[in-house]
Amino acid sequence: MHREYLAMNDLQRALRAIVFWAVLAAAGGALAQPAPAPAPGFFPNSAKGGRLYQEKCASCHGKDLRGTPQGPPQIHVYYVPNHHGDAAYQIAVRNGVRQHHWRFGDMPPVPGLTPEDVGHIIAFVRREQKKAGLDMNAAMRH
């Protein structure tokens, strides 16, 4: 009986290991996808980004980038480049993002924006972050 118990535990451990590695492999494939990026030679335009932000982002993140009951502020140290770099914005727009700093729920993907559009929006957000006095080189510590 004791051997059967040990054998069953070994089987359970083996199955758990298989599931763990399968999930890890699947996640690794998703995580390994390169972030979307604007075409070579792209030059961001913060004014165009401001218009796109108002059209696609302001309803959740606030017209003044200070957040709403639906989404977090972009004028916050969490969103400076050393914590949420430009690639994080590109990925969030393309794929959506799971809730991780705030309790607003998951952010869905934003359809209809190209990597260039997102590059313009990022330029606008970064400009506004600087104007608000955020330390753009701040390193986050959790």
Tab-separated table of N, CA and C in Angstrom:
chain	number	residue	atom	x	y	z
A	1	MET	N	0.818	-1.179	0.000
A	1	MET	CA	0.000	0.000	0.000
A	1	MET	C	0.872	1.257	0.000
A	2	HIS	N	1.920	1.229	0.789
A	2	HIS	CA	2.814	2.372	0.862
A	2	HIS	C	3.468	2.634	-0.501
A	3	ARG	N	3.856	1.554	-1.206
A	3	ARG	CA	4.450	1.720	-2.536
A	3	ARG	C	3.447	2.322	-3.511
A	4	GLU	N	2.180	1.891	-3.441
A	4	GLU	CA	1.161	2.462	-4.318
A	4	GLU	C	0.997	3.954	-4.042
A	5	TYR	N	1.051	4.348	-2.781
A	5	TYR	CA	0.930	5.752	-2.401
A	5	TYR	C	2.102	6.552	-2.987
A	6	LEU	N	3.311	6.007	-2.821
A	6	LEU	CA	4.481	6.686	-3.364
A	6	LEU	C	4.413	6.762	-4.879
A	7	ALA	N	3.988	5.670	-5.508
A	7	ALA	CA	3.876	5.650	-6.971
A	7	ALA	C	2.856	6.686	-7.434
A	8	MET	N	1.746	6.802	-6.735
A	8	MET	CA	0.736	7.779	-7.108
A	8	MET	C	1.277	9.199	-6.933
A	9	ASN	N	1.998	9.432	-5.869
A	9	ASN	CA	2.592	10.749	-5.677
A	9	ASN	C	3.593	11.057	-6.776
A	10	ASP	N	4.367	10.060	-7.177
A	10	ASP	CA	5.312	10.259	-8.274
A	10	ASP	C	4.571	10.593	-9.567
A	11	LEU	N	3.480	9.896	-9.814
A	11	LEU	CA	2.677	10.155	-10.997
A	11	LEU	C	2.092	11.567	-10.944
A	12	GLN	N	1.573	11.933	-9.789
A	12	GLN	CA	1.025	13.284	-9.642
A	12	GLN	C	2.107	14.333	-9.867
A	13	ARG	N	3.283	14.104	-9.285
A	13	ARG	CA	4.385	15.055	-9.467
A	13	ARG	C	4.790	15.132	-10.937
A	14	ALA	N	4.825	14.011	-11.609
A	14	ALA	CA	5.185	13.997	-13.026
A	14	ALA	C	4.156	14.760	-13.851
A	15	LEU	N	2.876	14.544	-13.570
A	15	LEU	CA	1.827	15.258	-14.295
A	15	LEU	C	1.899	16.757	-14.032
A	16	ARG	N	2.131	17.116	-12.794
A	16	ARG	CA	2.262	18.542	-12.466
A	16	ARG	C	3.447	19.154	-13.207
A	17	ALA	N	4.544	18.415	-13.271
A	17	ALA	CA	5.720	18.919	-13.980
A	17	ALA	C	5.424	19.094	-15.467
A	18	ILE	N	4.730	18.134	-16.045
A	18	ILE	CA	4.383	18.222	-17.466
A	18	ILE	C	3.499	19.442	-17.715
A	19	VAL	N	2.489	19.614	-16.876
A	19	VAL	CA	1.590	20.772	-17.021
A	19	VAL	C	2.381	22.065	-16.845
A	20	PHE	N	3.223	22.127	-15.828
A	20	PHE	CA	4.023	23.323	-15.579
A	20	PHE	C	4.862	23.680	-16.806
A	21	TRP	N	5.593	22.706	-17.344
A	21	TRP	CA	6.459	22.985	-18.482
A	21	TRP	C	5.668	23.312	-19.743
A	22	ALA	N	4.502	22.700	-19.898
A	22	ALA	CA	3.656	23.020	-21.058
A	22	ALA	C	3.160	24.460	-20.974
A	23	VAL	N	2.715	24.866	-19.802
A	23	VAL	CA	2.251	26.245	-19.621
A	23	VAL	C	3.407	27.214	-19.815
A	24	LEU	N	4.555	26.892	-19.242
A	24	LEU	CA	5.721	27.753	-19.391
A	24	LEU	C	6.132	27.885	-20.861
A	25	ALA	N	6.106	26.789	-21.589
A	25	ALA	CA	6.465	26.833	-23.007
A	25	ALA	C	5.474	27.685	-23.795
A	26	ALA	N	4.203	27.531	-23.489
A	26	ALA	CA	3.185	28.327	-24.189
A	26	ALA	C	3.352	29.807	-23.864
A	27	ALA	N	3.578	30.116	-22.608
A	27	ALA	CA	3.765	31.513	-22.213
A	27	ALA	C	5.043	32.069	-22.813
A	28	GLY	N	6.072	31.257	-22.846
A	28	GLY	CA	7.337	31.702	-23.421
A	28	GLY	C	7.193	32.076	-24.878
A	29	GLY	N	6.379	31.340	-25.596
A	29	GLY	CA	6.136	31.675	-26.996
A	29	GLY	C	5.458	33.019	-27.139
A	30	ALA	N	4.500	33.284	-26.261
A	30	ALA	CA	3.801	34.572	-26.305
A	30	ALA	C	4.725	35.688	-25.861
A	31	LEU	N	5.518	35.435	-24.830
A	31	LEU	CA	6.404	36.461	-24.313
A	31	LEU	C	7.558	36.736	-25.265
A	32	ALA	N	7.914	35.756	-26.068
A	32	ALA	CA	9.053	35.916	-26.960
A	32	ALA	C	8.715	36.733	-28.199
A	33	GLN	N	7.439	37.022	-28.422
A	33	GLN	CA	7.074	37.826	-29.582
A	33	GLN	C	7.700	39.204	-29.453
A	34	PRO	N	8.304	39.702	-30.509
A	34	PRO	CA	8.876	41.046	-30.420
A	34	PRO	C	7.769	42.089	-30.292
A	35	ALA	N	8.095	43.159	-29.611
A	35	ALA	CA	7.138	44.260	-29.483
A	35	ALA	C	6.935	44.891	-30.845
A	36	PRO	N	5.730	45.344	-31.126
A	36	PRO	CA	5.534	46.089	-32.370
A	36	PRO	C	6.439	47.322	-32.351
A	37	ALA	N	6.857	47.752	-33.491
A	37	ALA	CA	7.719	48.932	-33.579
A	37	ALA	C	7.384	49.706	-34.836
A	38	PRO	N	7.501	51.022	-34.768
A	38	PRO	CA	7.299	51.820	-35.983
A	38	PRO	C	8.330	51.451	-37.047
A	39	ALA	N	8.009	51.783	-38.275
A	39	ALA	CA	8.902	51.505	-39.406
A	39	ALA	C	10.219	52.269	-39.250
A	40	PRO	N	11.296	51.737	-39.808
A	40	PRO	CA	12.576	52.463	-39.773
A	40	PRO	C	12.395	53.872	-40.356
A	41	GLY	N	13.054	54.837	-39.745
A	41	GLY	CA	12.948	56.219	-40.199
A	41	GLY	C	11.771	56.975	-39.615
A	42	PHE	N	10.968	56.306	-38.803
A	42	PHE	CA	9.815	56.950	-38.175
A	42	PHE	C	10.279	58.088	-37.271
A	43	PHE	N	9.582	59.218	-37.342
A	43	PHE	CA	9.863	60.339	-36.459
A	43	PHE	C	8.572	60.687	-35.723
A	44	PRO	N	8.539	60.517	-34.394
A	44	PRO	CA	7.299	60.750	-33.650
A	44	PRO	C	6.907	62.217	-33.618
A	45	ASN	N	5.609	62.444	-33.645
A	45	ASN	CA	5.043	63.789	-33.619
A	45	ASN	C	4.114	63.858	-32.404
A	46	SER	N	4.516	64.574	-31.370
A	46	SER	CA	3.720	64.616	-30.146
A	46	SER	C	2.370	65.299	-30.346
A	47	ALA	N	2.280	66.262	-31.264
A	47	ALA	CA	0.988	66.911	-31.526
A	47	ALA	C	0.003	65.903	-32.126
A	48	LYS	N	0.455	65.128	-33.086
A	48	LYS	CA	-0.388	64.075	-33.659
A	48	LYS	C	-0.722	63.050	-32.581
A	49	GLY	N	0.270	62.727	-31.736
A	49	GLY	CA	0.035	61.800	-30.633
A	49	GLY	C	-1.018	62.303	-29.675
A	50	GLY	N	-1.041	63.601	-29.436
A	50	GLY	CA	-2.057	64.182	-28.558
A	50	GLY	C	-3.461	64.002	-29.120
A	51	ARG	N	-3.594	64.205	-30.423
A	51	ARG	CA	-4.911	64.001	-31.059
A	51	ARG	C	-5.324	62.528	-30.984
A	52	LEU	N	-4.387	61.632	-31.275
A	52	LEU	CA	-4.688	60.198	-31.204
A	52	LEU	C	-4.999	59.777	-29.768
A	53	TYR	N	-4.251	60.315	-28.803
A	53	TYR	CA	-4.500	60.001	-27.395
A	53	TYR	C	-5.924	60.403	-27.014
A	54	GLN	N	-6.327	61.612	-27.389
A	54	GLN	CA	-7.674	62.072	-27.037
A	54	GLN	C	-8.742	61.173	-27.659
A	55	GLU	N	-8.489	60.709	-28.871
A	55	GLU	CA	-9.442	59.857	-29.573
A	55	GLU	C	-9.495	58.439	-29.016
A	56	LYS	N	-8.341	57.856	-28.686
A	56	LYS	CA	-8.277	56.425	-28.363
A	56	LYS	C	-8.004	56.102	-26.892
A	57	CYS	N	-7.457	57.042	-26.135
A	57	CYS	CA	-6.966	56.713	-24.785
A	57	CYS	C	-7.637	57.503	-23.660
A	58	ALA	N	-8.050	58.735	-23.963
A	58	ALA	CA	-8.504	59.658	-22.915
A	58	ALA	C	-9.736	59.170	-22.169
A	59	SER	N	-10.586	58.394	-22.811
A	59	SER	CA	-11.810	57.954	-22.129
A	59	SER	C	-11.493	57.110	-20.895
A	60	CYS	N	-10.373	56.423	-20.898
A	60	CYS	CA	-9.969	55.626	-19.729
A	60	CYS	C	-8.860	56.297	-18.921
A	61	HIS	N	-7.885	56.890	-19.609
A	61	HIS	CA	-6.707	57.414	-18.915
A	61	HIS	C	-6.799	58.910	-18.629
A	62	GLY	N	-7.902	59.537	-19.020
A	62	GLY	CA	-8.135	60.942	-18.716
A	62	GLY	C	-7.622	61.881	-19.784
A	63	LYS	N	-8.420	62.904	-20.078
A	63	LYS	CA	-8.011	63.904	-21.069
A	63	LYS	C	-6.716	64.577	-20.663
A	64	ASP	N	-6.512	64.709	-19.341
A	64	ASP	CA	-5.302	65.334	-18.818
A	64	ASP	C	-4.246	64.308	-18.405
A	65	LEU	N	-4.433	63.049	-18.793
A	65	LEU	CA	-3.539	61.933	-18.486
A	65	LEU	C	-3.481	61.613	-16.999
A	66	ARG	N	-4.459	62.080	-16.241
A	66	ARG	CA	-4.446	61.898	-14.784
A	66	ARG	C	-5.396	60.787	-14.334
A	67	GLY	N	-5.880	59.995	-15.293
A	67	GLY	CA	-6.707	58.839	-14.965
A	67	GLY	C	-8.185	59.167	-14.853
A	68	THR	N	-8.979	58.115	-14.803
A	68	THR	CA	-10.439	58.200	-14.628
A	68	THR	C	-10.839	56.992	-13.777
A	69	PRO	N	-12.108	56.879	-13.434
A	69	PRO	CA	-12.535	55.658	-12.735
A	69	PRO	C	-12.362	54.387	-13.576
A	70	GLN	N	-12.100	54.531	-14.891
A	70	GLN	CA	-11.916	53.370	-15.762
A	70	GLN	C	-10.453	53.001	-15.999
A	71	GLY	N	-9.516	53.894	-15.710
A	71	GLY	CA	-8.129	53.587	-16.019
A	71	GLY	C	-7.146	54.468	-15.280
A	72	PRO	N	-5.908	54.004	-15.167
A	72	PRO	CA	-4.897	54.708	-14.377
A	72	PRO	C	-4.330	55.937	-15.077
A	73	PRO	N	-3.699	56.807	-14.288
A	73	PRO	CA	-3.052	57.986	-14.864
A	73	PRO	C	-1.777	57.607	-15.603
A	74	GLN	N	-1.458	58.363	-16.617
A	74	GLN	CA	-0.175	58.201	-17.300
A	74	GLN	C	0.857	59.178	-16.744
A	75	ILE	N	0.386	60.169	-16.008
A	75	ILE	CA	1.284	61.088	-15.295
A	75	ILE	C	1.531	60.449	-13.932
A	76	HIS	N	2.400	59.480	-13.919
A	76	HIS	CA	2.712	58.728	-12.705
A	76	HIS	C	4.056	58.047	-12.902
A	77	VAL	N	4.792	57.894	-11.820
A	77	VAL	CA	6.118	57.296	-11.898
A	77	VAL	C	6.079	55.865	-12.437
A	78	TYR	N	4.953	55.178	-12.309
A	78	TYR	CA	4.854	53.826	-12.867
A	78	TYR	C	5.054	53.810	-14.387
A	79	TYR	N	4.772	54.916	-15.044
A	79	TYR	CA	4.777	54.923	-16.502
A	79	TYR	C	5.961	55.656	-17.111
A	80	VAL	N	6.971	55.999	-16.302
A	80	VAL	CA	8.172	56.608	-16.878
A	80	VAL	C	8.946	55.524	-17.637
A	81	PRO	N	9.830	55.930	-18.558
A	81	PRO	CA	10.495	54.945	-19.423
A	81	PRO	C	11.247	53.830	-18.714
A	82	ASN	N	11.824	54.087	-17.555
A	82	ASN	CA	12.578	53.027	-16.888
A	82	ASN	C	11.685	51.981	-16.231
A	83	HIS	N	10.392	52.243	-16.187
A	83	HIS	CA	9.491	51.225	-15.632
A	83	HIS	C	8.568	50.668	-16.712
A	84	HIS	N	7.912	51.525	-17.445
A	84	HIS	CA	7.103	51.107	-18.593
A	84	HIS	C	7.685	51.804	-19.817
A	85	GLY	N	8.605	51.127	-20.456
A	85	GLY	CA	9.242	51.682	-21.637
A	85	GLY	C	8.294	51.736	-22.824
A	86	ASP	N	8.784	52.286	-23.899
A	86	ASP	CA	7.957	52.449	-25.092
A	86	ASP	C	7.434	51.110	-25.606
A	87	ALA	N	8.231	50.072	-25.524
A	87	ALA	CA	7.783	48.754	-25.983
A	87	ALA	C	6.590	48.266	-25.167
A	88	ALA	N	6.546	48.604	-23.884
A	88	ALA	CA	5.412	48.197	-23.051
A	88	ALA	C	4.116	48.831	-23.544
A	89	TYR	N	4.190	50.087	-23.988
A	89	TYR	CA	3.005	50.735	-24.556
A	89	TYR	C	2.589	50.034	-25.851
A	90	GLN	N	3.566	49.735	-26.698
A	90	GLN	CA	3.254	49.062	-27.967
A	90	GLN	C	2.569	47.714	-27.704
A	91	ILE	N	3.099	46.948	-26.772
A	91	ILE	CA	2.535	45.632	-26.465
A	91	ILE	C	1.148	45.771	-25.850
A	92	ALA	N	0.985	46.736	-24.932
A	92	ALA	CA	-0.319	46.928	-24.282
A	92	ALA	C	-1.393	47.282	-25.298
A	93	VAL	N	-1.062	48.138	-26.248
A	93	VAL	CA	-2.049	48.533	-27.265
A	93	VAL	C	-2.385	47.338	-28.154
A	94	ARG	N	-1.383	46.583	-28.563
A	94	ARG	CA	-1.619	45.440	-29.454
A	94	ARG	C	-2.343	44.291	-28.751
A	95	ASN	N	-1.869	43.927	-27.555
A	95	ASN	CA	-2.367	42.719	-26.894
A	95	ASN	C	-3.281	42.963	-25.707
A	96	GLY	N	-3.356	44.191	-25.234
A	96	GLY	CA	-3.991	44.434	-23.948
A	96	GLY	C	-2.992	44.081	-22.859
A	97	VAL	N	-3.368	44.322	-21.628
A	97	VAL	CA	-2.450	44.034	-20.524
A	97	VAL	C	-3.256	43.668	-19.285
A	98	ARG	N	-2.727	42.725	-18.535
A	98	ARG	CA	-3.380	42.312	-17.285
A	98	ARG	C	-3.144	43.357	-16.216
A	99	GLN	N	-4.139	43.548	-15.394
A	99	GLN	CA	-4.044	44.467	-14.263
A	99	GLN	C	-2.822	44.104	-13.413
A	100	HIS	N	-2.002	45.099	-13.064
A	100	HIS	CA	-0.860	44.771	-12.213
A	100	HIS	C	-0.465	45.863	-11.225
A	101	HIS	N	-0.715	47.118	-11.476
A	101	HIS	CA	-0.397	48.163	-10.497
A	101	HIS	C	-1.653	48.708	-9.833
A	102	TRP	N	-2.738	48.695	-10.529
A	102	TRP	CA	-3.970	49.349	-10.100
A	102	TRP	C	-5.115	48.345	-10.083
A	103	ARG	N	-6.252	48.776	-9.625
A	103	ARG	CA	-7.431	47.910	-9.574
A	103	ARG	C	-8.526	48.399	-10.534
A	104	PHE	N	-8.144	48.638	-11.761
A	104	PHE	CA	-9.097	49.052	-12.784
A	104	PHE	C	-9.540	47.889	-13.657
A	105	GLY	N	-8.950	46.744	-13.476
A	105	GLY	CA	-9.210	45.603	-14.348
A	105	GLY	C	-8.198	45.579	-15.476
A	106	ASP	N	-8.300	44.558	-16.302
A	106	ASP	CA	-7.377	44.392	-17.423
A	106	ASP	C	-7.650	45.448	-18.492
A	107	MET	N	-6.608	45.862	-19.180
A	107	MET	CA	-6.761	46.774	-20.315
A	107	MET	C	-6.935	45.924	-21.567
A	108	PRO	N	-8.008	46.162	-22.322
A	108	PRO	CA	-8.172	45.403	-23.570
A	108	PRO	C	-7.258	45.957	-24.660
A	109	PRO	N	-7.018	45.167	-25.708
A	109	PRO	CA	-6.279	45.715	-26.856
A	109	PRO	C	-7.029	46.915	-27.426
A	110	VAL	N	-6.302	47.793	-28.079
A	110	VAL	CA	-6.907	48.983	-28.693
A	110	VAL	C	-6.836	48.803	-30.203
A	111	PRO	N	-7.946	48.466	-30.829
A	111	PRO	CA	-7.912	48.249	-32.287
A	111	PRO	C	-7.764	49.559	-33.056
A	112	GLY	N	-7.243	49.435	-34.258
A	112	GLY	CA	-7.198	50.576	-35.162
A	112	GLY	C	-5.992	51.479	-35.004
A	113	LEU	N	-4.998	51.074	-34.201
A	113	LEU	CA	-3.784	51.876	-34.058
A	113	LEU	C	-2.590	51.111	-34.624
A	114	THR	N	-1.838	51.763	-35.449
A	114	THR	CA	-0.608	51.174	-35.995
A	114	THR	C	0.534	51.408	-35.004
A	115	PRO	N	1.645	50.698	-35.165
A	115	PRO	CA	2.805	50.999	-34.321
A	115	PRO	C	3.258	52.464	-34.438
A	116	GLU	N	3.090	53.061	-35.618
A	116	GLU	CA	3.436	54.478	-35.784
A	116	GLU	C	2.482	55.358	-34.975
A	117	ASP	N	1.176	55.035	-35.006
A	117	ASP	CA	0.210	55.789	-34.198
A	117	ASP	C	0.599	55.728	-32.722
A	118	VAL	N	0.935	54.529	-32.263
A	118	VAL	CA	1.323	54.358	-30.862
A	118	VAL	C	2.611	55.131	-30.579
A	119	GLY	N	3.533	55.156	-31.530
A	119	GLY	CA	4.755	55.947	-31.364
A	119	GLY	C	4.459	57.425	-31.172
A	120	HIS	N	3.481	57.950	-31.917
A	120	HIS	CA	3.068	59.354	-31.742
A	120	HIS	C	2.448	59.552	-30.358
A	121	ILE	N	1.603	58.605	-29.935
A	121	ILE	CA	0.971	58.704	-28.611
A	121	ILE	C	2.032	58.674	-27.518
A	122	ILE	N	3.010	57.800	-27.651
A	122	ILE	CA	4.096	57.716	-26.667
A	122	ILE	C	4.832	59.052	-26.592
A	123	ALA	N	5.108	59.663	-27.735
A	123	ALA	CA	5.796	60.962	-27.743
A	123	ALA	C	4.979	61.998	-26.972
A	124	PHE	N	3.666	61.989	-27.170
A	124	PHE	CA	2.788	62.903	-26.434
A	124	PHE	C	2.829	62.625	-24.938
A	125	VAL	N	2.696	61.354	-24.562
A	125	VAL	CA	2.705	60.990	-23.134
A	125	VAL	C	4.030	61.384	-22.500
A	126	ARG	N	5.139	61.087	-23.152
A	126	ARG	CA	6.455	61.420	-22.594
A	126	ARG	C	6.608	62.937	-22.444
A	127	ARG	N	6.138	63.689	-23.427
A	127	ARG	CA	6.212	65.155	-23.338
A	127	ARG	C	5.432	65.647	-22.123
A	128	GLU	N	4.226	65.111	-21.939
A	128	GLU	CA	3.387	65.546	-20.818
A	128	GLU	C	3.974	65.099	-19.477
A	129	GLN	N	4.586	63.934	-19.436
A	129	GLN	CA	5.245	63.472	-18.211
A	129	GLN	C	6.380	64.431	-17.829
A	130	LYS	N	7.162	64.836	-18.811
A	130	LYS	CA	8.259	65.778	-18.544
A	130	LYS	C	7.710	67.112	-18.065
A	131	LYS	N	6.667	67.612	-18.739
A	131	LYS	CA	6.066	68.886	-18.340
A	131	LYS	C	5.541	68.831	-16.906
A	132	ALA	N	5.081	67.659	-16.486
A	132	ALA	CA	4.559	67.487	-15.128
A	132	ALA	C	5.671	67.324	-14.096
A	133	GLY	N	6.929	67.254	-14.556
A	133	GLY	CA	8.048	67.169	-13.645
A	133	GLY	C	8.447	65.771	-13.219
A	134	LEU	N	7.926	64.742	-13.899
A	134	LEU	CA	8.341	63.381	-13.556
A	134	LEU	C	9.803	63.173	-13.916
A	135	ASP	N	10.502	62.435	-13.068
A	135	ASP	CA	11.886	62.056	-13.347
A	135	ASP	C	11.860	60.935	-14.367
A	136	MET	N	12.209	61.238	-15.596
A	136	MET	CA	12.106	60.262	-16.681
A	136	MET	C	13.147	59.148	-16.551
A	137	ASN	N	14.105	59.312	-15.670
A	137	ASN	CA	15.122	58.276	-15.465
A	137	ASN	C	14.921	57.522	-14.150
A	138	ALA	N	13.799	57.763	-13.513
A	138	ALA	CA	13.547	57.114	-12.218
A	138	ALA	C	13.499	55.604	-12.387
A	139	ALA	N	14.129	54.910	-11.483
A	139	ALA	CA	14.069	53.448	-11.468
A	139	ALA	C	13.042	53.050	-10.419
A	140	MET	N	12.152	52.158	-10.784
A	140	MET	CA	11.094	51.721	-9.871
A	140	MET	C	11.631	50.658	-8.937
A	141	ARG	N	11.188	50.733	-7.716
A	141	ARG	CA	11.452	49.701	-6.720
A	141	ARG	C	10.100	49.299	-6.159
A	142	HIS	N	9.860	47.998	-6.148
A	142	HIS	CA	8.568	47.516	-5.620
A	142	HIS	C	8.740	47.059	-4.217
